[in-house]
mmCIF file of C-alpha atoms in Angstrom:
data_model
loop_
_atom_site.group_PDB
_atom_site.id
_atom_site.type_symbol
_atom_site.label_atom_id
_atom_site.label_comp_id
_atom_site.label_asym_id
_atom_site.label_seq_id
_atom_site.Cartn_x
_atom_site.Cartn_y
_atom_site.Cartn_z
ATOM 1 C CA MET A 844 -15.232 -82.171 -29.405
ATOM 2 C CA LYS A 845 -11.901 -80.820 -29.612
ATOM 3 C CA GLN A 846 -9.705 -80.594 -26.339
ATOM 4 C CA ALA A 847 -7.143 -77.969 -26.226
ATOM 5 C CA PRO A 848 -3.894 -78.660 -27.026
ATOM 6 C CA ARG A 849 -1.608 -78.958 -23.913
ATOM 7 C CA PRO A 850 0.590 -75.941 -22.453
ATOM 8 C CA VAL A 851 4.380 -76.455 -23.108
ATOM 9 C CA GLU A 852 5.756 -77.301 -20.071
ATOM 10 C CA ILE A 853 9.156 -75.084 -19.341
ATOM 11 C CA PRO A 854 10.960 -76.359 -16.264
ATOM 12 C CA VAL A 855 12.656 -73.514 -13.790
ATOM 13 C CA TYR A 856 15.120 -74.464 -11.269
ATOM 14 C CA VAL A 857 15.169 -71.703 -9.085
ATOM 15 C CA VAL A 858 19.051 -71.955 -7.235
ATOM 16 C CA THR A 859 18.810 -70.937 -3.485
ATOM 17 C CA PRO A 860 22.592 -70.127 -2.419
ATOM 18 C CA PRO A 861 23.332 -69.270 1.521
ATOM 19 C CA ARG A 862 22.376 -65.412 2.977
ATOM 20 C CA VAL A 863 19.651 -65.360 -0.306
ATOM 21 C CA LEU A 864 18.434 -61.500 -1.670
ATOM 22 C CA LEU A 865 14.760 -62.862 -1.621
ATOM 23 C CA LEU A 866 13.806 -60.157 -4.400
ATOM 24 C CA ASP A 867 16.318 -61.917 -6.447
ATOM 25 C CA VAL A 868 13.512 -64.773 -6.438
ATOM 26 C CA ALA A 869 10.239 -63.028 -5.483
ATOM 27 C CA GLY A 870 10.359 -60.249 -8.238
ATOM 28 C CA PRO A 871 11.571 -63.170 -11.520
ATOM 29 C CA ILE A 872 9.549 -65.556 -10.131
ATOM 30 C CA GLU A 873 6.036 -63.645 -8.979
ATOM 31 C CA VAL A 874 6.589 -63.158 -13.279
ATOM 32 C CA LEU A 875 6.391 -66.226 -14.103
ATOM 33 C CA ARG A 876 3.694 -67.329 -11.734
ATOM 34 C CA LYS A 877 1.332 -64.071 -13.298
ATOM 35 C CA ALA A 878 2.568 -65.003 -16.603
ATOM 36 C CA ASN A 879 1.438 -68.387 -16.087
ATOM 37 C CA LEU A 880 -2.131 -67.079 -15.745
ATOM 38 C CA GLU A 881 -1.946 -64.588 -18.652
ATOM 39 C CA GLN A 882 -1.864 -67.375 -21.286
ATOM 40 C CA GLU A 883 -2.405 -70.986 -21.753
ATOM 41 C CA SER A 884 0.740 -72.319 -24.203
ATOM 42 C CA LEU A 885 3.354 -72.103 -21.721
ATOM 43 C CA ARG A 886 3.705 -73.440 -18.293
ATOM 44 C CA PHE A 887 6.601 -71.859 -16.157
ATOM 45 C CA VAL A 888 6.988 -74.920 -13.998
ATOM 46 C CA VAL A 889 8.976 -73.500 -10.624
ATOM 47 C CA ALA A 890 11.210 -76.019 -8.115
ATOM 48 C CA TYR A 891 13.656 -74.416 -5.360
ATOM 49 C CA VAL A 892 16.808 -76.437 -5.395
ATOM 50 C CA GLY A 893 20.105 -76.261 -3.336
ATOM 51 C CA PRO A 894 22.640 -77.356 -1.185
ATOM 52 C CA ALA A 895 20.446 -77.545 1.988
ATOM 53 C CA ALA A 896 16.826 -78.307 2.464
ATOM 54 C CA GLY A 897 16.853 -74.602 3.924
ATOM 55 C CA VAL A 898 18.163 -71.861 3.637
ATOM 56 C CA GLY A 899 18.886 -68.131 5.621
ATOM 57 C CA SER A 900 17.837 -65.186 3.253
ATOM 58 C CA SER A 901 18.758 -61.308 3.129
ATOM 59 C CA ILE A 902 16.053 -60.604 5.270
ATOM 60 C CA GLY A 903 15.966 -62.763 7.989
ATOM 61 C CA LEU A 904 13.399 -64.892 6.767
ATOM 62 C CA ASP A 905 14.579 -68.603 6.341
ATOM 63 C CA LEU A 906 13.721 -70.724 3.416
ATOM 64 C CA THR A 907 12.633 -74.310 3.775
ATOM 65 C CA GLY A 908 11.298 -77.132 1.453
ATOM 66 C CA VAL A 909 14.477 -76.623 -0.790
ATOM 67 C CA SER A 910 14.771 -80.038 -3.100
ATOM 68 C CA PRO A 911 18.256 -81.443 -3.599
ATOM 69 C CA LEU A 912 20.023 -80.488 -6.972
ATOM 70 C CA PRO A 913 19.065 -82.978 -9.536
ATOM 71 C CA GLU A 914 21.543 -84.591 -11.123
ATOM 72 C CA ARG A 915 20.800 -83.804 -14.594
ATOM 73 C CA LEU A 916 18.482 -81.105 -16.317
ATOM 74 C CA PRO A 917 15.683 -81.344 -18.925
ATOM 75 C CA GLU A 918 16.106 -80.440 -21.931
ATOM 76 C CA GLY A 919 15.191 -76.355 -22.381
ATOM 77 C CA ALA A 920 15.181 -75.657 -18.916
ATOM 78 C CA LEU A 921 15.750 -72.330 -17.239
ATOM 79 C CA VAL A 922 18.308 -72.122 -14.129
ATOM 80 C CA VAL A 923 17.809 -68.935 -12.457
ATOM 81 C CA VAL A 924 20.865 -68.192 -9.798
ATOM 82 C CA PRO A 925 19.497 -65.472 -7.208
ATOM 83 C CA GLY A 926 22.466 -63.310 -5.711
ATOM 84 C CA SER A 927 23.395 -63.267 -1.576
ATOM 85 C CA ALA A 928 23.439 -60.296 0.543
ATOM 86 C CA ASP A 929 26.622 -59.450 2.609
ATOM 87 C CA ALA A 930 24.288 -58.527 5.598
ATOM 88 C CA PRO A 931 21.169 -60.344 6.351
ATOM 89 C CA LEU A 932 19.124 -58.576 8.595
ATOM 90 C CA GLY A 933 19.525 -58.943 12.036
ATOM 91 C CA GLU A 934 22.185 -61.814 11.591
ATOM 92 C CA ALA A 935 25.170 -61.441 13.189
ATOM 93 C CA ALA A 936 28.683 -61.466 12.404
ATOM 94 C CA THR A 937 29.819 -65.189 12.588
ATOM 95 C CA SER A 938 32.031 -67.643 10.868
ATOM 96 C CA ARG A 939 30.966 -68.627 6.403
ATOM 97 C CA GLU A 940 32.744 -71.279 6.254
ATOM 98 C CA GLU A 941 29.497 -73.706 5.961
ATOM 99 C CA ASP A 942 28.110 -70.828 3.597
ATOM 100 C CA ALA A 943 31.360 -70.836 1.450
ATOM 101 C CA ALA A 944 31.054 -75.278 1.186
ATOM 102 C CA TYR A 945 27.398 -74.450 -0.241
ATOM 103 C CA GLU A 946 28.636 -71.989 -2.518
ATOM 104 C CA SER A 947 31.214 -74.129 -3.841
ATOM 105 C CA GLU A 948 28.736 -77.340 -4.187
ATOM 106 C CA ILE A 949 27.041 -74.935 -6.155
ATOM 107 C CA VAL A 950 29.250 -73.916 -8.722
ATOM 108 C CA ASP A 951 30.343 -77.413 -8.887
ATOM 109 C CA TRP A 952 26.849 -78.042 -9.849
ATOM 110 C CA LEU A 953 26.661 -75.689 -12.353
ATOM 111 C CA LYS A 954 29.884 -76.934 -14.237
ATOM 112 C CA ARG A 955 28.331 -80.451 -14.230
ATOM 113 C CA THR A 956 24.714 -79.599 -15.630
ATOM 114 C CA ILE A 957 24.799 -76.620 -17.354
ATOM 115 C CA ARG A 958 25.375 -77.755 -21.319
ATOM 116 C CA PRO A 959 23.862 -76.524 -24.665
ATOM 117 C CA GLY A 960 19.705 -76.374 -24.470
ATOM 118 C CA VAL A 961 19.842 -75.312 -20.673
ATOM 119 C CA ARG A 962 19.521 -71.301 -20.118
ATOM 120 C CA LEU A 963 20.982 -70.028 -17.068
ATOM 121 C CA VAL A 964 19.762 -67.073 -15.823
ATOM 122 C CA SER A 965 21.563 -64.970 -13.076
ATOM 123 C CA ILE A 966 19.842 -62.041 -10.698
ATOM 124 C CA CYS A 967 22.420 -59.221 -9.422
ATOM 125 C CA SER A 968 25.625 -61.024 -7.721
ATOM 126 C CA GLY A 969 24.122 -64.674 -8.731
ATOM 127 C CA ALA A 970 26.323 -63.681 -11.655
ATOM 128 C CA LEU A 971 29.401 -64.515 -10.057
ATOM 129 C CA LEU A 972 28.314 -68.199 -8.743
ATOM 130 C CA ALA A 973 28.065 -68.883 -12.928
ATOM 131 C CA ALA A 974 31.352 -66.820 -13.584
ATOM 132 C CA ARG A 975 33.154 -69.384 -10.329
ATOM 133 C CA ALA A 976 31.592 -72.423 -12.920
ATOM 134 C CA GLY A 977 33.340 -71.022 -15.978
ATOM 135 C CA LEU A 978 29.887 -70.474 -17.423
ATOM 136 C CA LEU A 979 30.868 -66.819 -18.206
ATOM 137 C CA ASP A 980 33.894 -67.263 -20.879
ATOM 138 C CA GLY A 981 33.385 -65.971 -24.154
ATOM 139 C CA HIS A 982 30.177 -64.481 -23.298
ATOM 140 C CA GLU A 983 28.726 -60.571 -22.858
ATOM 141 C CA CYS A 984 27.291 -60.457 -18.687
ATOM 142 C CA THR A 985 26.472 -58.388 -16.686
ATOM 143 C CA THR A 986 25.584 -57.689 -12.915
ATOM 144 C CA HIS A 987 24.542 -55.736 -9.896
ATOM 145 C CA TYR A 988 27.012 -51.876 -10.668
ATOM 146 C CA GLY A 989 28.448 -53.003 -6.615
ATOM 147 C CA CYS A 990 30.053 -56.427 -8.436
ATOM 148 C CA THR A 991 31.337 -55.677 -11.728
ATOM 149 C CA ALA A 992 35.009 -55.319 -11.226
ATOM 150 C CA GLU A 993 34.684 -58.000 -9.223
ATOM 151 C CA LEU A 994 32.943 -59.879 -12.098
ATOM 152 C CA ALA A 995 35.824 -58.969 -14.013
ATOM 153 C CA ARG A 996 38.044 -60.099 -12.250
ATOM 154 C CA MET A 997 36.355 -63.430 -12.049
ATOM 155 C CA ALA A 998 35.789 -63.639 -15.288
ATOM 156 C CA PRO A 999 38.991 -62.343 -17.320
ATOM 157 C CA ALA A 1000 37.662 -64.398 -20.930
ATOM 158 C CA ALA A 1001 34.264 -62.744 -19.931
ATOM 159 C CA ARG A 1002 32.993 -59.186 -21.856
ATOM 160 C CA VAL A 1003 31.412 -57.232 -18.929
ATOM 161 C CA ARG A 1004 29.271 -54.834 -19.536
ATOM 162 C CA GLU A 1005 28.451 -51.725 -16.972
ATOM 163 C CA ASN A 1006 25.292 -49.800 -16.662
ATOM 164 C CA ARG A 1007 22.654 -52.092 -18.201
ATOM 165 C CA LEU A 1008 19.568 -53.548 -16.402
ATOM 166 C CA TYR A 1009 20.131 -57.407 -18.639
ATOM 167 C CA VAL A 1010 21.935 -58.823 -21.494
ATOM 168 C CA GLU A 1011 21.308 -61.817 -23.416
ATOM 169 C CA ASP A 1012 24.172 -63.155 -25.101
ATOM 170 C CA GLY A 1013 23.009 -66.937 -26.241
ATOM 171 C CA GLU A 1014 22.173 -69.295 -23.200
ATOM 172 C CA ARG A 1015 23.716 -67.001 -20.748
ATOM 173 C CA LEU A 1016 21.440 -64.619 -19.783
ATOM 174 C CA THR A 1017 22.260 -61.664 -16.854
ATOM 175 C CA SER A 1018 21.096 -59.030 -15.160
ATOM 176 C CA ALA A 1019 21.869 -56.003 -12.926
ATOM 177 C CA GLY A 1020 20.514 -55.485 -9.040
ATOM 178 C CA VAL A 1021 17.885 -56.900 -7.480
ATOM 179 C CA THR A 1022 14.641 -55.397 -9.382
ATOM 180 C CA ALA A 1023 16.437 -56.023 -12.993
ATOM 181 C CA GLY A 1024 15.711 -59.184 -12.493
ATOM 182 C CA ILE A 1025 11.979 -58.837 -12.891
ATOM 183 C CA ASP A 1026 13.099 -56.159 -15.898
ATOM 184 C CA LEU A 1027 15.065 -59.801 -17.290
ATOM 185 C CA MET A 1028 12.309 -61.996 -16.439
ATOM 186 C CA LEU A 1029 9.632 -60.032 -18.441
ATOM 187 C CA HIS A 1030 12.249 -60.110 -21.325
ATOM 188 C CA ILE A 1031 12.046 -64.103 -21.068
ATOM 189 C CA VAL A 1032 8.642 -63.817 -20.960
ATOM 190 C CA ALA A 1033 8.024 -61.718 -23.476
ATOM 191 C CA SER A 1034 10.084 -63.648 -26.056
ATOM 192 C CA MET A 1035 8.441 -66.831 -24.953
ATOM 193 C CA ALA A 1036 4.653 -66.285 -24.127
ATOM 194 C CA GLY A 1037 4.450 -62.794 -26.409
ATOM 195 C CA ARG A 1038 4.624 -59.211 -25.705
ATOM 196 C CA ALA A 1039 0.947 -59.287 -24.752
ATOM 197 C CA CYS A 1040 1.828 -61.797 -21.732
ATOM 198 C CA ALA A 1041 5.003 -59.865 -21.071
ATOM 199 C CA LEU A 1042 2.702 -56.188 -21.168
ATOM 200 C CA ALA A 1043 0.049 -57.662 -19.114
ATOM 201 C CA VAL A 1044 2.308 -58.988 -16.443
ATOM 202 C CA ALA A 1045 4.071 -55.856 -15.922
ATOM 203 C CA ARG A 1046 1.091 -54.216 -15.683
ATOM 204 C CA TYR A 1047 -0.178 -56.472 -12.794
ATOM 205 C CA LEU A 1048 3.263 -55.296 -11.195
ATOM 206 C CA VAL A 1049 2.454 -51.926 -12.042
ATOM 207 C CA VAL A 1050 6.361 -51.994 -13.638
ATOM 208 C CA TYR A 1051 3.716 -51.130 -16.431
ATOM 209 C CA LEU A 1052 6.166 -51.853 -19.455
ATOM 210 C CA ARG A 1053 9.507 -53.613 -19.424
ATOM 211 C CA ARG A 1054 13.023 -51.741 -20.177
ATOM 212 C CA GLY A 1055 15.000 -52.719 -22.362
ATOM 213 C CA GLY A 1056 18.524 -54.529 -21.491
ATOM 214 C CA ALA A 1057 20.684 -51.742 -22.701
ATOM 215 C CA ASP A 1058 18.786 -49.114 -21.189
ATOM 216 C CA PRO A 1059 20.507 -47.655 -18.213
ATOM 217 C CA GLN A 1060 18.054 -45.689 -16.542
ATOM 218 C CA LEU A 1061 14.414 -44.816 -16.846
ATOM 219 C CA SER A 1062 13.256 -46.812 -20.259
ATOM 220 C CA PRO A 1063 11.564 -44.700 -22.747
ATOM 221 C CA TRP A 1064 9.113 -47.517 -22.441
ATOM 222 C CA LEU A 1065 8.127 -46.366 -18.910
ATOM 223 C CA GLU A 1066 7.671 -42.588 -19.517
ATOM 224 C CA GLY A 1067 4.579 -41.007 -19.590
ATOM 225 C CA ARG A 1068 3.153 -43.756 -17.643
ATOM 226 C CA ASN A 1069 3.662 -42.587 -14.207
ATOM 227 C CA HIS A 1070 -0.383 -42.177 -13.796
ATOM 228 C CA ILE A 1071 -3.280 -44.052 -13.376
ATOM 229 C CA HIS A 1072 -5.644 -43.518 -15.793
ATOM 230 C CA PRO A 1073 -7.274 -46.096 -17.263
ATOM 231 C CA ALA A 1074 -8.002 -44.937 -20.801
ATOM 232 C CA VAL A 1075 -4.721 -44.030 -21.167
ATOM 233 C CA HIS A 1076 -3.089 -46.703 -20.023
ATOM 234 C CA ARG A 1077 -5.086 -49.264 -22.678
ATOM 235 C CA ALA A 1078 -4.387 -46.385 -25.371
ATOM 236 C CA GLN A 1079 -0.416 -46.875 -24.087
ATOM 237 C CA ASP A 1080 -0.341 -51.214 -24.276
ATOM 238 C CA ALA A 1081 -2.040 -50.742 -26.929
ATOM 239 C CA VAL A 1082 0.842 -49.167 -28.894
ATOM 240 C CA ALA A 1083 3.583 -50.901 -26.693
ATOM 241 C CA ALA A 1084 2.276 -54.180 -27.890
ATOM 242 C CA ASP A 1085 2.432 -53.310 -31.773
ATOM 243 C CA PRO A 1086 4.261 -50.006 -32.072
ATOM 244 C CA ALA A 1087 4.423 -50.359 -36.104
ATOM 245 C CA ARG A 1088 0.808 -50.422 -36.403
ATOM 246 C CA ASP A 1089 -0.971 -47.341 -37.993
ATOM 247 C CA TRP A 1090 -1.938 -45.737 -35.043
ATOM 248 C CA ALA A 1091 -3.729 -42.882 -35.891
ATOM 249 C CA VAL A 1092 -5.502 -41.405 -33.123
ATOM 250 C CA SER A 1093 -8.919 -42.438 -34.193
ATOM 251 C CA ALA A 1094 -7.349 -46.220 -33.171
ATOM 252 C CA LEU A 1095 -6.157 -45.786 -30.421
ATOM 253 C CA ALA A 1096 -9.314 -44.052 -29.079
ATOM 254 C CA ARG A 1097 -11.196 -47.213 -30.577
ATOM 255 C CA ALA A 1098 -8.706 -49.412 -28.067
ATOM 256 C CA SER A 1099 -9.192 -47.236 -25.306
ATOM 257 C CA ALA A 1100 -13.195 -47.031 -25.654
ATOM 258 C CA THR A 1101 -12.828 -43.550 -25.843
ATOM 259 C CA SER A 1102 -13.153 -40.351 -28.186
ATOM 260 C CA PRO A 1103 -10.452 -39.059 -30.129
ATOM 261 C CA ARG A 1104 -10.711 -35.616 -29.026
ATOM 262 C CA HIS A 1105 -10.971 -36.875 -25.491
ATOM 263 C CA LEU A 1106 -7.973 -39.172 -25.775
ATOM 264 C CA SER A 1107 -5.767 -35.900 -26.928
ATOM 265 C CA ARG A 1108 -6.920 -34.229 -24.027
ATOM 266 C CA LEU A 1109 -6.350 -37.422 -21.604
ATOM 267 C CA PHE A 1110 -2.987 -37.733 -22.873
ATOM 268 C CA ASN A 1111 -1.664 -33.794 -22.467
ATOM 269 C CA GLU A 1112 -3.170 -34.370 -18.794
ATOM 270 C CA HIS A 1113 -1.691 -37.186 -17.978
ATOM 271 C CA ALA A 1114 1.161 -38.369 -20.105
ATOM 272 C CA GLY A 1115 2.246 -34.876 -20.619
ATOM 273 C CA MET A 1116 2.413 -35.021 -24.172
ATOM 274 C CA SER A 1117 0.340 -35.596 -27.330
ATOM 275 C CA VAL A 1118 -0.350 -38.798 -28.453
ATOM 276 C CA THR A 1119 1.647 -38.729 -31.813
ATOM 277 C CA ASP A 1120 4.609 -37.788 -29.509
ATOM 278 C CA TYR A 1121 3.411 -41.051 -26.986
ATOM 279 C CA VAL A 1122 3.278 -42.777 -30.497
ATOM 280 C CA ASN A 1123 6.672 -42.169 -31.818
ATOM 281 C CA ARG A 1124 9.208 -41.958 -28.261
ATOM 282 C CA ILE A 1125 7.655 -45.644 -28.267
ATOM 283 C CA ARG A 1126 8.987 -46.565 -32.206
ATOM 284 C CA VAL A 1127 12.186 -44.386 -31.122
ATOM 285 C CA ALA A 1128 12.553 -47.207 -28.344
ATOM 286 C CA LEU A 1129 11.720 -50.180 -30.224
ATOM 287 C CA ALA A 1130 14.367 -48.506 -32.846
ATOM 288 C CA ARG A 1131 16.941 -48.255 -30.632
ATOM 289 C CA GLU A 1132 16.860 -52.320 -29.178
ATOM 290 C CA LEU A 1133 16.602 -52.931 -32.688
ATOM 291 C CA LEU A 1134 20.083 -51.214 -33.819
ATOM 292 C CA THR A 1135 21.857 -52.208 -30.164
ATOM 293 C CA GLY A 1136 20.273 -55.948 -30.520
ATOM 294 C CA SER A 1137 20.761 -56.698 -34.265
ATOM 295 C CA ARG A 1138 22.305 -56.454 -37.767
ATOM 296 C CA LEU A 1139 19.791 -54.673 -39.466
ATOM 297 C CA ASP A 1140 19.758 -52.191 -42.255
ATOM 298 C CA MET A 1141 18.626 -48.423 -41.023
ATOM 299 C CA GLU A 1142 15.851 -49.145 -43.758
ATOM 300 C CA SER A 1143 14.664 -52.285 -42.495
ATOM 301 C CA VAL A 1144 15.083 -51.132 -38.404
ATOM 302 C CA ALA A 1145 12.825 -47.770 -39.883
ATOM 303 C CA GLU A 1146 9.729 -50.269 -41.140
ATOM 304 C CA ARG A 1147 9.616 -52.396 -38.710
ATOM 305 C CA ALA A 1148 9.766 -49.894 -36.133
ATOM 306 C CA GLY A 1149 6.813 -48.443 -37.843
ATOM 307 C CA PHE A 1150 8.355 -45.238 -39.763
ATOM 308 C CA ALA A 1151 7.655 -45.015 -43.357
ATOM 309 C CA SER A 1152 11.348 -44.172 -44.321
ATOM 310 C CA SER A 1153 14.951 -44.259 -42.336
ATOM 311 C CA ARG A 1154 14.463 -40.215 -42.571
ATOM 312 C CA GLN A 1155 11.365 -40.385 -40.823
ATOM 313 C CA LEU A 1156 12.796 -42.321 -38.360
ATOM 314 C CA ARG A 1157 16.189 -39.641 -38.012
ATOM 315 C CA ARG A 1158 13.868 -36.940 -37.910
ATOM 316 C CA ALA A 1159 11.588 -38.197 -35.089
ATOM 317 C CA TRP A 1160 14.873 -39.643 -33.274
ATOM 318 C CA GLY A 1161 16.292 -36.506 -33.139
ATOM 319 C CA ARG A 1162 14.051 -35.157 -30.705
ATOM 320 C CA VAL A 1163 14.888 -37.906 -28.077
ATOM 321 C CA HIS A 1164 18.485 -38.612 -28.754
ATOM 322 C CA ASP A 1165 21.638 -36.640 -29.517
ATOM 323 C CA LEU A 1166 23.515 -38.858 -31.244
ATOM 324 C CA PRO A 1167 22.283 -39.863 -34.769
ATOM 325 C CA PRO A 1168 20.633 -43.739 -34.820
ATOM 326 C CA SER A 1169 24.208 -45.037 -36.815
ATOM 327 C CA GLY A 1170 26.222 -42.915 -33.822
ATOM 328 C CA MET A 1171 23.669 -45.501 -31.830
ATOM 329 C CA ARG A 1172 25.265 -48.088 -32.923
ATOM 330 C CA SER A 1173 28.591 -48.045 -33.489
ATOM 331 C CA HIS A 1174 28.823 -46.232 -29.616
ATOM 332 C CA ASN A 1175 27.250 -49.492 -28.435
ATOM 333 C CA ALA A 1176 29.184 -51.944 -30.379
ATOM 334 C CA ALA A 1177 32.292 -49.654 -28.792
ATOM 335 C CA SER A 1178 30.590 -49.638 -25.230
ATOM 336 C CA PRO A 1179 34.532 -50.278 -23.315
ATOM 337 C CA GLN A 1180 34.383 -53.672 -20.977
ATOM 338 C CA SER A 1181 34.652 -53.092 -17.457
ATOM 339 C CA PRO A 1182 38.006 -52.811 -16.029
ATOM 340 C CA ARG A 1183 40.595 -56.128 -15.758
ATOM 341 C CA ALA A 1184 42.287 -56.212 -12.468
#
């Protein structure tokens, strides 16, 4: 009997700075835990590393059993650097000299060990440690909105982007505040383990669908999902997993185990829009990602997003966005950087 191939192991090193923001760790790593259960081709193998065996967290809960910072990182590793809290729960104002020494040790370690073939993932204010190590120079990046000016001062050679959930620039991946780390990790899972896996994980986390990195607020991927009807969610999951497919109401009804007439009624009642409107909104959301994240021409974007032509894309686009598709691409390319101090 032929044995199933062993899953590819992806080493993940979670750095634990002093006063670590616990949600910066728990949210993204919960994504990886669930991703391991949803598919068998990849295994995210997580280790917690830092300059001390124990560290306090933002909510007053200590983390223990932290391994030393390794001398060398394996090829293909992910290094996750979470943020820190300025005022942890229940902590009296004390000297931060020891914390500063630990942070410097992390910065020195990042300088030594991050190399081509290793991806650096910063969550929230973790970008500041990456900046101190010089690892964001020449890259687009983001951080918590309260830290963007500081990040711009610390990394004047970086291209700091405001009002972004996350930014991927080569092997540098940075996210905005706290829960945006979940969006970034879902994006990583989608790129490595497949979109269907990321959708399943997001559904489990009651996020339902990932948001795109350029989305400044509530994403179109989440629109119409503030309900708990399982048949409608099954249909929405099917559309999001493959927006370009020919999603006639009858095909979606089969995917959601209901009749076309009943599904149409359920969509209007629970999603607040028709099936066709929902499909077009998801396709427009995908087209937006392709426009802002690639150099594909308009016809190729339309085809990949499931539209018959660029004209059909523009017509659907105009119902959602004020700027035309070409204007959106130009606006994104010209987005201003954070001010330098």
